[in-house]
Amino acid sequence: MTSARHHAQLINRVPMRPVRPGHGDLALCPRREDQCRGPVTGLNMALYADVGGKQFPVTRGQDVGRYQVSWSLDHKSAHAGTYEVRFFDEESYSLLRKAQRNNEDISIIPPLFTVSVDHRGTWNGPWVSTEVLAAAIGLVIYYLAFSAKSHIQA
């Protein structure tokens, strides 16, 4: 099977964006829609994504040329910044896995295309809890009221 890398120029049309579903883990679900120019055979081919040395299967949408990859990270390990997502077809993915098994440098294997996903980081809540802040404000008000009462009585 001839890969699309040799026959097509891929154009990014839909931006990738991270999605935070709830508590615990951070799920990043970038979506990509490609238009290809040139004689392409097998546009609905299987794709694989590599994010930070971990591989994930890419989900193909119902429409031709729509793909989505998702992965999750623990909040503590989900750093703010740019994640480079490298996409591979079956041929280059098998080369990538072979290089990993042999402890070879995987950066020399060219991806089909690369997408940068910007992640602003996770929010872990305020530095001071609202209960502590309310108690501190209550103590300040009590002190001001008590000192004003003492000043009036004196």
PDB file of C-alpha atoms in Angstrom:
ATOM      1  CA  MET A   1       0.000   0.000   0.000  1.00  0.00           C
ATOM      2  CA  THR A   2       1.408   3.372  -0.961  1.00  0.00           C
ATOM      3  CA  SER A   3       1.270   5.932   1.832  1.00  0.00           C
ATOM      4  CA  ALA A   4      -0.405   9.286   1.337  1.00  0.00           C
ATOM      5  CA  ARG A   5       2.818  11.036   2.366  1.00  0.00           C
ATOM      6  CA  HIS A   6       4.223  10.514  -1.131  1.00  0.00           C
ATOM      7  CA  HIS A   7       1.082  11.558  -2.992  1.00  0.00           C
ATOM      8  CA  ALA A   8      -0.634  14.351  -1.115  1.00  0.00           C
ATOM      9  CA  GLN A   9      -0.105  17.676   0.527  1.00  0.00           C
ATOM     10  CA  LEU A  10      -2.080  17.826   3.764  1.00  0.00           C
ATOM     11  CA  ILE A  11      -3.674  21.107   4.818  1.00  0.00           C
ATOM     12  CA  ASN A  12      -4.797  21.751   8.408  1.00  0.00           C
ATOM     13  CA  ARG A  13      -8.283  23.300   8.491  1.00  0.00           C
ATOM     14  CA  VAL A  14      -9.649  22.626  11.969  1.00  0.00           C
ATOM     15  CA  PRO A  15      -7.656  23.757  15.022  1.00  0.00           C
ATOM     16  CA  MET A  16      -6.878  21.246  17.715  1.00  0.00           C
ATOM     17  CA  ARG A  17      -7.959  22.122  21.247  1.00  0.00           C
ATOM     18  CA  PRO A  18      -7.776  20.456  24.661  1.00  0.00           C
ATOM     19  CA  VAL A  19     -10.968  19.551  26.515  1.00  0.00           C
ATOM     20  CA  ARG A  20     -11.239  19.130  30.302  1.00  0.00           C
ATOM     21  CA  PRO A  21     -14.080  16.683  31.028  1.00  0.00           C
ATOM     22  CA  GLY A  22     -14.144  16.750  34.835  1.00  0.00           C
ATOM     23  CA  HIS A  23     -12.126  15.992  37.939  1.00  0.00           C
ATOM     24  CA  GLY A  24      -9.079  13.740  38.119  1.00  0.00           C
ATOM     25  CA  ASP A  25      -7.576  13.503  34.669  1.00  0.00           C
ATOM     26  CA  LEU A  26      -7.158  15.925  31.825  1.00  0.00           C
ATOM     27  CA  ALA A  27      -8.324  14.617  28.456  1.00  0.00           C
ATOM     28  CA  LEU A  28      -6.910  16.195  25.325  1.00  0.00           C
ATOM     29  CA  CYS A  29      -9.096  15.596  22.274  1.00  0.00           C
ATOM     30  CA  PRO A  30      -7.691  17.295  19.207  1.00  0.00           C
ATOM     31  CA  ARG A  31      -9.601  16.970  15.965  1.00  0.00           C
ATOM     32  CA  ARG A  32      -8.189  17.372  12.477  1.00  0.00           C
ATOM     33  CA  GLU A  33      -9.781  17.666   9.080  1.00  0.00           C
ATOM     34  CA  ASP A  34      -7.575  17.355   6.026  1.00  0.00           C
ATOM     35  CA  GLN A  35      -7.962  18.157   2.406  1.00  0.00           C
ATOM     36  CA  CYS A  36      -5.597  16.395   0.086  1.00  0.00           C
ATOM     37  CA  ARG A  37      -4.417  17.521  -3.296  1.00  0.00           C
ATOM     38  CA  GLY A  38      -3.075  15.017  -5.740  1.00  0.00           C
ATOM     39  CA  PRO A  39      -3.806  11.394  -6.558  1.00  0.00           C
ATOM     40  CA  VAL A  40      -4.457   9.855  -3.162  1.00  0.00           C
ATOM     41  CA  THR A  41      -5.319   6.239  -2.656  1.00  0.00           C
ATOM     42  CA  GLY A  42      -6.459   5.061   0.741  1.00  0.00           C
ATOM     43  CA  LEU A  43      -7.468   8.399   2.266  1.00  0.00           C
ATOM     44  CA  ASN A  44      -9.402   6.461   4.894  1.00  0.00           C
ATOM     45  CA  MET A  45      -6.198   4.813   6.078  1.00  0.00           C
ATOM     46  CA  ALA A  46      -5.447   3.981   9.699  1.00  0.00           C
ATOM     47  CA  LEU A  47      -3.473   6.643  11.548  1.00  0.00           C
ATOM     48  CA  TYR A  48      -1.541   6.563  14.797  1.00  0.00           C
ATOM     49  CA  ALA A  49      -0.414   9.449  16.990  1.00  0.00           C
ATOM     50  CA  ASP A  50       2.748   9.831  19.050  1.00  0.00           C
ATOM     51  CA  VAL A  51       2.613  12.255  21.987  1.00  0.00           C
ATOM     52  CA  GLY A  52       5.708  12.463  24.141  1.00  0.00           C
ATOM     53  CA  GLY A  53       6.839   8.948  23.277  1.00  0.00           C
ATOM     54  CA  LYS A  54       3.428   7.339  23.846  1.00  0.00           C
ATOM     55  CA  GLN A  55       1.397   6.045  20.924  1.00  0.00           C
ATOM     56  CA  PHE A  56      -2.363   6.262  20.549  1.00  0.00           C
ATOM     57  CA  PRO A  57      -4.731   5.087  17.813  1.00  0.00           C
ATOM     58  CA  VAL A  58      -6.434   7.831  15.833  1.00  0.00           C
ATOM     59  CA  THR A  59     -10.193   7.589  15.488  1.00  0.00           C
ATOM     60  CA  ARG A  60     -11.536   8.093  11.993  1.00  0.00           C
ATOM     61  CA  GLY A  61     -14.793  10.019  11.674  1.00  0.00           C
ATOM     62  CA  GLN A  62     -17.755   9.092   9.512  1.00  0.00           C
ATOM     63  CA  ASP A  63     -16.734  11.603   6.870  1.00  0.00           C
ATOM     64  CA  VAL A  64     -13.669  11.063   4.725  1.00  0.00           C
ATOM     65  CA  GLY A  65     -10.662  12.961   6.040  1.00  0.00           C
ATOM     66  CA  ARG A  66     -11.873  13.566   9.625  1.00  0.00           C
ATOM     67  CA  TYR A  67      -9.682  12.243  12.409  1.00  0.00           C
ATOM     68  CA  GLN A  68      -9.562  12.568  16.197  1.00  0.00           C
ATOM     69  CA  VAL A  69      -7.008  11.438  18.749  1.00  0.00           C
ATOM     70  CA  SER A  70      -7.476  11.673  22.493  1.00  0.00           C
ATOM     71  CA  TRP A  71      -5.300  10.927  25.476  1.00  0.00           C
ATOM     72  CA  SER A  72      -5.491  11.657  29.182  1.00  0.00           C
ATOM     73  CA  LEU A  73      -2.926  12.904  31.665  1.00  0.00           C
ATOM     74  CA  ASP A  74      -2.916  13.202  35.430  1.00  0.00           C
ATOM     75  CA  HIS A  75      -3.328  16.829  36.523  1.00  0.00           C
ATOM     76  CA  LYS A  76       0.102  16.826  38.148  1.00  0.00           C
ATOM     77  CA  SER A  77       1.832  15.652  34.980  1.00  0.00           C
ATOM     78  CA  ALA A  78      -0.212  17.820  32.575  1.00  0.00           C
ATOM     79  CA  HIS A  79       2.163  20.729  32.138  1.00  0.00           C
ATOM     80  CA  ALA A  80       1.205  23.963  30.462  1.00  0.00           C
ATOM     81  CA  GLY A  81       2.731  24.472  27.047  1.00  0.00           C
ATOM     82  CA  THR A  82       2.699  22.999  23.591  1.00  0.00           C
ATOM     83  CA  TYR A  83       2.271  19.295  22.944  1.00  0.00           C
ATOM     84  CA  GLU A  84       3.693  18.074  19.637  1.00  0.00           C
ATOM     85  CA  VAL A  85       1.419  15.391  18.188  1.00  0.00           C
ATOM     86  CA  ARG A  86       3.103  13.388  15.442  1.00  0.00           C
ATOM     87  CA  PHE A  87       0.815  11.370  13.165  1.00  0.00           C
ATOM     88  CA  PHE A  88       1.928   8.194  11.397  1.00  0.00           C
ATOM     89  CA  ASP A  89       0.414   5.897   8.803  1.00  0.00           C
ATOM     90  CA  GLU A  90       0.663   2.116   9.194  1.00  0.00           C
ATOM     91  CA  GLU A  91       4.002   1.887   7.403  1.00  0.00           C
ATOM     92  CA  SER A  92       5.793   4.564   9.408  1.00  0.00           C
ATOM     93  CA  TYR A  93       4.090   3.443  12.640  1.00  0.00           C
ATOM     94  CA  SER A  94       5.561  -0.036  12.250  1.00  0.00           C
ATOM     95  CA  LEU A  95       8.995   1.573  11.750  1.00  0.00           C
ATOM     96  CA  LEU A  96       8.432   3.640  14.891  1.00  0.00           C
ATOM     97  CA  ARG A  97       7.489   0.588  16.984  1.00  0.00           C
ATOM     98  CA  LYS A  98      10.475  -1.352  15.621  1.00  0.00           C
ATOM     99  CA  ALA A  99      12.817   1.509  16.543  1.00  0.00           C
ATOM    100  CA  GLN A 100      11.345   1.611  20.059  1.00  0.00           C
ATOM    101  CA  ARG A 101      11.812  -2.125  20.529  1.00  0.00           C
ATOM    102  CA  ASN A 102      15.456  -1.830  19.435  1.00  0.00           C
ATOM    103  CA  ASN A 103      16.041   1.269  21.637  1.00  0.00           C
ATOM    104  CA  GLU A 104      16.869   3.367  18.583  1.00  0.00           C
ATOM    105  CA  ASP A 105      16.266   7.088  18.081  1.00  0.00           C
ATOM    106  CA  ILE A 106      12.616   7.540  17.067  1.00  0.00           C
ATOM    107  CA  SER A 107      13.024  11.200  16.109  1.00  0.00           C
ATOM    108  CA  ILE A 108      14.593  10.204  12.773  1.00  0.00           C
ATOM    109  CA  ILE A 109      11.347   8.564  11.616  1.00  0.00           C
ATOM    110  CA  PRO A 110       9.432  11.240   9.699  1.00  0.00           C
ATOM    111  CA  PRO A 111       5.755  11.577  10.633  1.00  0.00           C
ATOM    112  CA  LEU A 112       2.987  11.931   8.083  1.00  0.00           C
ATOM    113  CA  PHE A 113       2.250  15.346   9.638  1.00  0.00           C
ATOM    114  CA  THR A 114       2.726  17.086  12.976  1.00  0.00           C
ATOM    115  CA  VAL A 115       0.249  19.222  14.892  1.00  0.00           C
ATOM    116  CA  SER A 116       0.965  21.458  17.878  1.00  0.00           C
ATOM    117  CA  VAL A 117      -1.653  21.443  20.643  1.00  0.00           C
ATOM    118  CA  ASP A 118      -1.458  24.428  22.994  1.00  0.00           C
ATOM    119  CA  HIS A 119      -2.486  23.678  26.575  1.00  0.00           C
ATOM    120  CA  ARG A 120      -2.758  26.513  29.093  1.00  0.00           C
ATOM    121  CA  GLY A 121      -2.429  24.255  32.123  1.00  0.00           C
ATOM    122  CA  THR A 122      -4.829  22.989  34.744  1.00  0.00           C
ATOM    123  CA  TRP A 123      -6.442  25.042  37.479  1.00  0.00           C
ATOM    124  CA  ASN A 124      -5.996  23.547  40.926  1.00  0.00           C
ATOM    125  CA  GLY A 125      -8.223  25.999  42.755  1.00  0.00           C
ATOM    126  CA  PRO A 126      -7.502  29.147  44.743  1.00  0.00           C
ATOM    127  CA  TRP A 127      -4.404  29.383  46.935  1.00  0.00           C
ATOM    128  CA  VAL A 128      -6.556  30.038  50.020  1.00  0.00           C
ATOM    129  CA  SER A 129      -9.831  28.215  50.569  1.00  0.00           C
ATOM    130  CA  THR A 130     -12.976  30.301  50.938  1.00  0.00           C
ATOM    131  CA  GLU A 131     -13.608  28.958  54.452  1.00  0.00           C
ATOM    132  CA  VAL A 132     -10.241  30.234  55.704  1.00  0.00           C
ATOM    133  CA  LEU A 133     -10.782  33.575  53.971  1.00  0.00           C
ATOM    134  CA  ALA A 134     -14.277  33.943  55.527  1.00  0.00           C
ATOM    135  CA  ALA A 135     -12.922  33.101  58.999  1.00  0.00           C
ATOM    136  CA  ALA A 136     -10.094  35.652  58.621  1.00  0.00           C
ATOM    137  CA  ILE A 137     -12.515  38.381  57.505  1.00  0.00           C
ATOM    138  CA  GLY A 138     -14.812  37.497  60.426  1.00  0.00           C
ATOM    139  CA  LEU A 139     -11.929  37.809  62.896  1.00  0.00           C
ATOM    140  CA  VAL A 140     -10.917  41.204  61.442  1.00  0.00           C
ATOM    141  CA  ILE A 141     -14.511  42.486  61.707  1.00  0.00           C
ATOM    142  CA  TYR A 142     -14.790  41.167  65.291  1.00  0.00           C
ATOM    143  CA  TYR A 143     -11.496  42.871  66.232  1.00  0.00           C
ATOM    144  CA  LEU A 144     -12.575  46.172  64.665  1.00  0.00           C
ATOM    145  CA  ALA A 145     -15.979  46.022  66.402  1.00  0.00           C
ATOM    146  CA  PHE A 146     -14.450  45.090  69.779  1.00  0.00           C
ATOM    147  CA  SER A 147     -11.791  47.827  69.551  1.00  0.00           C
ATOM    148  CA  ALA A 148     -14.440  50.397  68.515  1.00  0.00           C
ATOM    149  CA  LYS A 149     -16.624  49.341  71.484  1.00  0.00           C
ATOM    150  CA  SER A 150     -13.655  49.626  73.853  1.00  0.00           C
ATOM    151  CA  HIS A 151     -12.762  53.043  72.415  1.00  0.00           C
ATOM    152  CA  ILE A 152     -16.363  54.297  72.839  1.00  0.00           C
ATOM    153  CA  GLN A 153     -16.610  53.014  76.445  1.00  0.00           C
ATOM    154  CA  ALA A 154     -13.303  54.552  77.454  1.00  0.00           C
TER     155      ALA A 154
END
